[in-house]
Tab-separated table of C-alpha atoms and ligand atoms in Angstrom:
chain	number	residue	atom	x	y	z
I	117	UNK	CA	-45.756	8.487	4.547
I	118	UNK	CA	-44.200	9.494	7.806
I	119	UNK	CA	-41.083	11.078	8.623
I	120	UNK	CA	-39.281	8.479	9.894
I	121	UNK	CA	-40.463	5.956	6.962
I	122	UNK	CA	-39.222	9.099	4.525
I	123	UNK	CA	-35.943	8.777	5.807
I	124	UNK	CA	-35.546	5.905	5.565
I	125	UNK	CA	-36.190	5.711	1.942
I	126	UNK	CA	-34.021	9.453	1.090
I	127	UNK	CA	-31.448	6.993	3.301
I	128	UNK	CA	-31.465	4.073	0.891
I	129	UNK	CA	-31.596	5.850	-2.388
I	130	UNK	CA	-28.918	8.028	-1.327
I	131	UNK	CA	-26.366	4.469	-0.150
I	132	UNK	CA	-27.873	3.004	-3.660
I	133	UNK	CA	-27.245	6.120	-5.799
I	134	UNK	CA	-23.810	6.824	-4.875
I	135	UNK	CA	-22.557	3.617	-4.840
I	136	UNK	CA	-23.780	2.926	-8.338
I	137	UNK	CA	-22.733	6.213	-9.724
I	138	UNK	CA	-18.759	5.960	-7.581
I	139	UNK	CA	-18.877	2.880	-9.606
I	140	UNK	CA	-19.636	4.381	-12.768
I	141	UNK	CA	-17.682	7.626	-12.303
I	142	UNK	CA	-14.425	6.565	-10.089
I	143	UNK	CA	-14.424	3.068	-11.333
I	144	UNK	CA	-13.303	-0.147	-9.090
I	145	UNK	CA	-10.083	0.183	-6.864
I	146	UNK	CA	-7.578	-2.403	-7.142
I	147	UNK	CA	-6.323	-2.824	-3.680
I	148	UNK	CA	-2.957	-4.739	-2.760
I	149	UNK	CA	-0.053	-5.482	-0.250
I	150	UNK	CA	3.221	-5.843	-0.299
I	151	UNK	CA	4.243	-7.806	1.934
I	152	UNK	CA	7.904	-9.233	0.438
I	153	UNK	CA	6.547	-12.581	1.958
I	154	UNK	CA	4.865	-13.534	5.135
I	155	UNK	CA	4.492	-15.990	7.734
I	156	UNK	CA	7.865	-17.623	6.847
I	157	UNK	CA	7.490	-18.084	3.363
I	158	UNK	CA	9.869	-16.422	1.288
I	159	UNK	CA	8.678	-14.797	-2.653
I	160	UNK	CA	8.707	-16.809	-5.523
I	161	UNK	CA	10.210	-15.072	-8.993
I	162	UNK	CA	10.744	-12.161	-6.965
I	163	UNK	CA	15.007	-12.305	-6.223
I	164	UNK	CA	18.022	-12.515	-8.243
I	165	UNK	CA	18.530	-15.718	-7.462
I	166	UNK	CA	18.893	-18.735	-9.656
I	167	UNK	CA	15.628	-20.029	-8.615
I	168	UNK	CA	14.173	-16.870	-8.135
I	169	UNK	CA	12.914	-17.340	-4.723
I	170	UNK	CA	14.367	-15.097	-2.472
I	171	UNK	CA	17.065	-15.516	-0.037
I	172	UNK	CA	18.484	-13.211	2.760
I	173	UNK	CA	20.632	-10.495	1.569
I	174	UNK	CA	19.625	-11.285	-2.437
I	175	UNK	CA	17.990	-8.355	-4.582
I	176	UNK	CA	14.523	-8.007	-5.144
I	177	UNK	CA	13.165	-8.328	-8.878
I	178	UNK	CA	12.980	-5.126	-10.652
I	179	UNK	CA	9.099	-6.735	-11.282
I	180	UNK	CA	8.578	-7.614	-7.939
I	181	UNK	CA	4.645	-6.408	-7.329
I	182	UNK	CA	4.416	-4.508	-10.506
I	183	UNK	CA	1.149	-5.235	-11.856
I	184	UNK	CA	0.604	-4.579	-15.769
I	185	UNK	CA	-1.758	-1.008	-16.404
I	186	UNK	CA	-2.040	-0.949	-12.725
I	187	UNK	CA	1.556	-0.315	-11.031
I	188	UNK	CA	5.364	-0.212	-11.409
I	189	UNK	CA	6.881	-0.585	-8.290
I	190	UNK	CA	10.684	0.865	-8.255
I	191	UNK	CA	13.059	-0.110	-5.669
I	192	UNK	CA	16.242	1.974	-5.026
I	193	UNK	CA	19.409	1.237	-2.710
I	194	UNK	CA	22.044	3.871	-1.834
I	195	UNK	CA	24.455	1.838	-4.975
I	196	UNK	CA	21.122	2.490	-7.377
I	197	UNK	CA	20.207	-1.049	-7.436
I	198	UNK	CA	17.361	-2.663	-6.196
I	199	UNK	CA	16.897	-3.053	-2.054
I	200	UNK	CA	17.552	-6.519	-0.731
I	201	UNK	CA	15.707	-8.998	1.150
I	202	UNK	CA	15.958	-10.383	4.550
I	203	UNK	CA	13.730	-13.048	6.290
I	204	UNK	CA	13.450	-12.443	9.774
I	205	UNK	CA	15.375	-10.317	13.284
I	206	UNK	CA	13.894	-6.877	11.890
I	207	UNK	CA	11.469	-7.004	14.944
I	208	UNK	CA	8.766	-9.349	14.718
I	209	UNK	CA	8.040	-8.853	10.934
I	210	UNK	CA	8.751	-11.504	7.983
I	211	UNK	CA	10.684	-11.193	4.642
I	212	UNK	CA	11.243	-7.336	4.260
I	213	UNK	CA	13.238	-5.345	2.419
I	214	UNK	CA	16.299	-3.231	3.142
I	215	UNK	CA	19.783	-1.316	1.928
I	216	UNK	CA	22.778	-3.224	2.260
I	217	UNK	CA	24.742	-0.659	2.393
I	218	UNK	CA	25.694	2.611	4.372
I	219	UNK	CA	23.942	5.707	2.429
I	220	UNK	CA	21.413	7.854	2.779
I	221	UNK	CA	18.787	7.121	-0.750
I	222	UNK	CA	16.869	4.381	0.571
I	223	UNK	CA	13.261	4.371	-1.073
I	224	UNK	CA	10.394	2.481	-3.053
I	225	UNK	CA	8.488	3.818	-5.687
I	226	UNK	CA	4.896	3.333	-6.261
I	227	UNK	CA	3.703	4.460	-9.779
I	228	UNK	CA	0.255	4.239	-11.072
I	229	UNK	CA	-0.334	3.287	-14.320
I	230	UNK	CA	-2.607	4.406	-16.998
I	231	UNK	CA	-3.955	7.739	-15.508
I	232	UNK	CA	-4.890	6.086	-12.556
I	233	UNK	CA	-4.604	7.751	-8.900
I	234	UNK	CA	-2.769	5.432	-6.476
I	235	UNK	CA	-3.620	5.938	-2.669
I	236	UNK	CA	-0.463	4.780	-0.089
I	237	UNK	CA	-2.602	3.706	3.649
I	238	UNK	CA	0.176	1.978	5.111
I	239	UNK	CA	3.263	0.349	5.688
I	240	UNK	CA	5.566	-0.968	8.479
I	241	UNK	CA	9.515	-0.478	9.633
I	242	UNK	CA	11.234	-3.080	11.540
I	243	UNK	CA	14.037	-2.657	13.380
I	244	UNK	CA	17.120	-5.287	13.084
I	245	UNK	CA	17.214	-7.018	16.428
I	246	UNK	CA	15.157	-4.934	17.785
I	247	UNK	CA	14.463	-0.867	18.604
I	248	UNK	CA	15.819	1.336	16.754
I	249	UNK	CA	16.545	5.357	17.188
I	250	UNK	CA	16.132	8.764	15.164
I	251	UNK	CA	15.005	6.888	12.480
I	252	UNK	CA	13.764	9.273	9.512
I	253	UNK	CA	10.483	7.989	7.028
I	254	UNK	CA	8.878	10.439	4.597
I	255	UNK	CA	6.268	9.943	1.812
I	256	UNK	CA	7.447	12.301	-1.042
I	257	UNK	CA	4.737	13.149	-4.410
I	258	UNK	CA	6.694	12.266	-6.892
I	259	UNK	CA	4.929	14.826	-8.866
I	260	UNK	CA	6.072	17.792	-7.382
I	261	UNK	CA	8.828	16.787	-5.062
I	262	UNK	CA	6.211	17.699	-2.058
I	263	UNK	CA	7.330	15.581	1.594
I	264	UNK	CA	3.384	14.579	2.401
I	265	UNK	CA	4.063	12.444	5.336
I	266	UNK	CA	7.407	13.376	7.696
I	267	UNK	CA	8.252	10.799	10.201
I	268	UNK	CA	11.739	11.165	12.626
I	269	UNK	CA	11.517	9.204	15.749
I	270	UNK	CA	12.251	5.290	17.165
I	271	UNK	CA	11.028	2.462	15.299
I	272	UNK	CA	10.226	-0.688	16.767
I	273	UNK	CA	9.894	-1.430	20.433
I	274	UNK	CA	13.061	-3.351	22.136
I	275	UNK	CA	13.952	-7.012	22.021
I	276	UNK	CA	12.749	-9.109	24.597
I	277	UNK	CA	13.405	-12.721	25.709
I	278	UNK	CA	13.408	-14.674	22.577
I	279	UNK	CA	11.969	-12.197	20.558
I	280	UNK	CA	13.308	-9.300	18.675
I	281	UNK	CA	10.110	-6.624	19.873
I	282	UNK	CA	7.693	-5.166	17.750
I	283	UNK	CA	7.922	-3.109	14.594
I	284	UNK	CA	5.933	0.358	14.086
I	285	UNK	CA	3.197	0.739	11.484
I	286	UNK	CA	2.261	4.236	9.870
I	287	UNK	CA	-1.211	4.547	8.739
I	288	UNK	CA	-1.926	7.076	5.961
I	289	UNK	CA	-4.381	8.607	3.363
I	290	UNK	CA	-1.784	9.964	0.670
I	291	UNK	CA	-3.081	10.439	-2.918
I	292	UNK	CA	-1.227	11.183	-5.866
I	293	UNK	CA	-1.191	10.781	-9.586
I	294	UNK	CA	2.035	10.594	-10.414
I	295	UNK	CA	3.288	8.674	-7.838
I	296	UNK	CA	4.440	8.166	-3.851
I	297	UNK	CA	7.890	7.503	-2.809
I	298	UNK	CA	8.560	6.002	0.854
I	299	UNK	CA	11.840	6.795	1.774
I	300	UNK	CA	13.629	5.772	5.301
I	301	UNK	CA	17.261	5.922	6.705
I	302	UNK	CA	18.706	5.285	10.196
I	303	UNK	CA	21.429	7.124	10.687
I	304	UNK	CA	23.500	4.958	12.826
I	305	UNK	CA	23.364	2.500	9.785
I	306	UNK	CA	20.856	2.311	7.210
I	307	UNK	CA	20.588	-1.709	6.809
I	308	UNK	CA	19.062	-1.147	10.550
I	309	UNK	CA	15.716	-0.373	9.503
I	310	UNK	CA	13.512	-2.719	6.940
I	311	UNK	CA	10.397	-1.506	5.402
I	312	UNK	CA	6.882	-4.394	5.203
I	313	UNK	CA	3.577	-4.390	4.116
I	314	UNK	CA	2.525	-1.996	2.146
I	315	UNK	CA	-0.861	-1.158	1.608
I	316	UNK	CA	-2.216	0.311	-1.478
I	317	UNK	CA	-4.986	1.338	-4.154
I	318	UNK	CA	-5.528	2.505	-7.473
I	319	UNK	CA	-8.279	3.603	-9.411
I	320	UNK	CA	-9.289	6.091	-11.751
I	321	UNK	CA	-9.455	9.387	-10.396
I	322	UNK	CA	-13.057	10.973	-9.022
I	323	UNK	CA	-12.436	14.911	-10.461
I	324	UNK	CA	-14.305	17.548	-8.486
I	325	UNK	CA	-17.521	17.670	-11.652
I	326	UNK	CA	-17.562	14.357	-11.449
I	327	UNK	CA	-18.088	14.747	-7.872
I	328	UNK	CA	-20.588	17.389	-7.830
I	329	UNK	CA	-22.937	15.159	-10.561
I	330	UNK	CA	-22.822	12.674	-7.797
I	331	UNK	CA	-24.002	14.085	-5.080
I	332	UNK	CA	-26.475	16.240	-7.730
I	333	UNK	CA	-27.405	12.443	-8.997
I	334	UNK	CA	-28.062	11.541	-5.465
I	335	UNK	CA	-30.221	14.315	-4.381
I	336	UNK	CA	-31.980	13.761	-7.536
I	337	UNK	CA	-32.924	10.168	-7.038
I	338	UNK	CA	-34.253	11.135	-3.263
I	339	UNK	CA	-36.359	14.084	-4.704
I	340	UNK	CA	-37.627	11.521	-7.372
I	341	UNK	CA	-38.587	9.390	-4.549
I	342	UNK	CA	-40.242	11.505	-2.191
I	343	UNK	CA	-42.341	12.880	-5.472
I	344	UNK	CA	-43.422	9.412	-6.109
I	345	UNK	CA	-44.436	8.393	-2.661
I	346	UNK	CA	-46.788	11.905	-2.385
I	347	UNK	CA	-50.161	10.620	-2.626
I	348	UNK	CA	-52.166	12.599	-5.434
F	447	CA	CA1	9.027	-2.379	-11.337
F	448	CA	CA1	6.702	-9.425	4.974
């Protein structure tokens, strides 16, 4: 066996080991969005509304995305009830959600369930009719109060001609266990700035043993291999 062939095979073991073992060890993800609705079609069984399907300016479900052993999603506005939907004008995003009123405790909630670790990538603000300024957006552990992600700046770009611009996205890699709280307010008015699409995961956590018998599992399938391919 040659060098390059050798590789090739360490190579494959390694992609096969790991992925079997991250299966076995950190079990499957479950992956979502929330997207409060998208291209023009508002939520079903997700408003206060007597059909349930949401309507500008009616509140969200307190169930809205929750997901049974996986999730509980918690939405707070400034009064302590849950944020409110809108359709369109925050930029160019659809069905959002935002805080009627004029405070300051604008947030959602994203608990994992069941031991799990939850993992926030992204989300989006939109701007009503366009850019907005000095806009503040943390991420905040819920766990130990810690501000992971710190975000003061515009958001959105201005409207144009027939449109109402485009809204800024924040891509992240924030972990917790207990929990991830986006929070946002524009100071000017806080039912300025609408939050969309958040993107999220939760599995069961990979601890640092767990991580080191992986890569030890790995190594240990590629030295099996290279032993077996030795001629005699
Ligand atoms: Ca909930
Ligand atoms: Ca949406």
């Amino acid at each position: 066996m040659n060098i390059r062939s050798l590789k090739r095979t360490a190579t494959a073991w390694c992609a096969s080991a790991v992925t079997l073992c991250g299966l076995l060890i950190g079990g499957a993800a479950d992956a979502a969005v929330l997207d409060f609705g998208a291209n023009g079609a508002a939520p079903l069984n997700a408003c206060a509304t007597a059909s349930g399907t949401c309507t500008s300016n009616a509140r969200l479900l307190p169930s809205y995305g929750d997901i049974a052993g996986v999730i509980d999603v918690r939405t707070h506005a400034s009064d302590g009830g849950t944020l409110r939907w809108f359709d369109t004008k925050y930029n160019d995003l659809y069905g959002v959600v935002f805080d009627q009123l004029n405070g300051n405790a604008t947030w959602i909630d994203l608990v994992p369930l069941g031991d799990q670790e939850l993992t926030l990538s992204h989300f989006e603000l939109g701007g009503y009719l366009g850019k907005r300024n000095k806009v503040s957006a943390k991420v905040i552990d819920l766990g130990s109060g810690e501000v992971l992600f710190s975000y003061l700046g515009d958001v959105g770009t201005p409207a144009g001609t027939g449109n109402y611009g485009v809204h800024t996205s924040f891509d992240l890699n924030l972990r917790s266990l207990s929990g991830l709280r986006i929070q946002w307010h524009d100071p000017s008015w806080t039912a300025n700035v609408a939050l969309d699409n958040i993107h999220y995961s939760v599995a069961s956590p990979v601890s640092e043993p767990a991580s080191g018998l992986l890569l030890l599992a790995g190594m240990g399938a590629v030295g099996w291999q290279i032993r077996r391919r030795r001629p005699d």
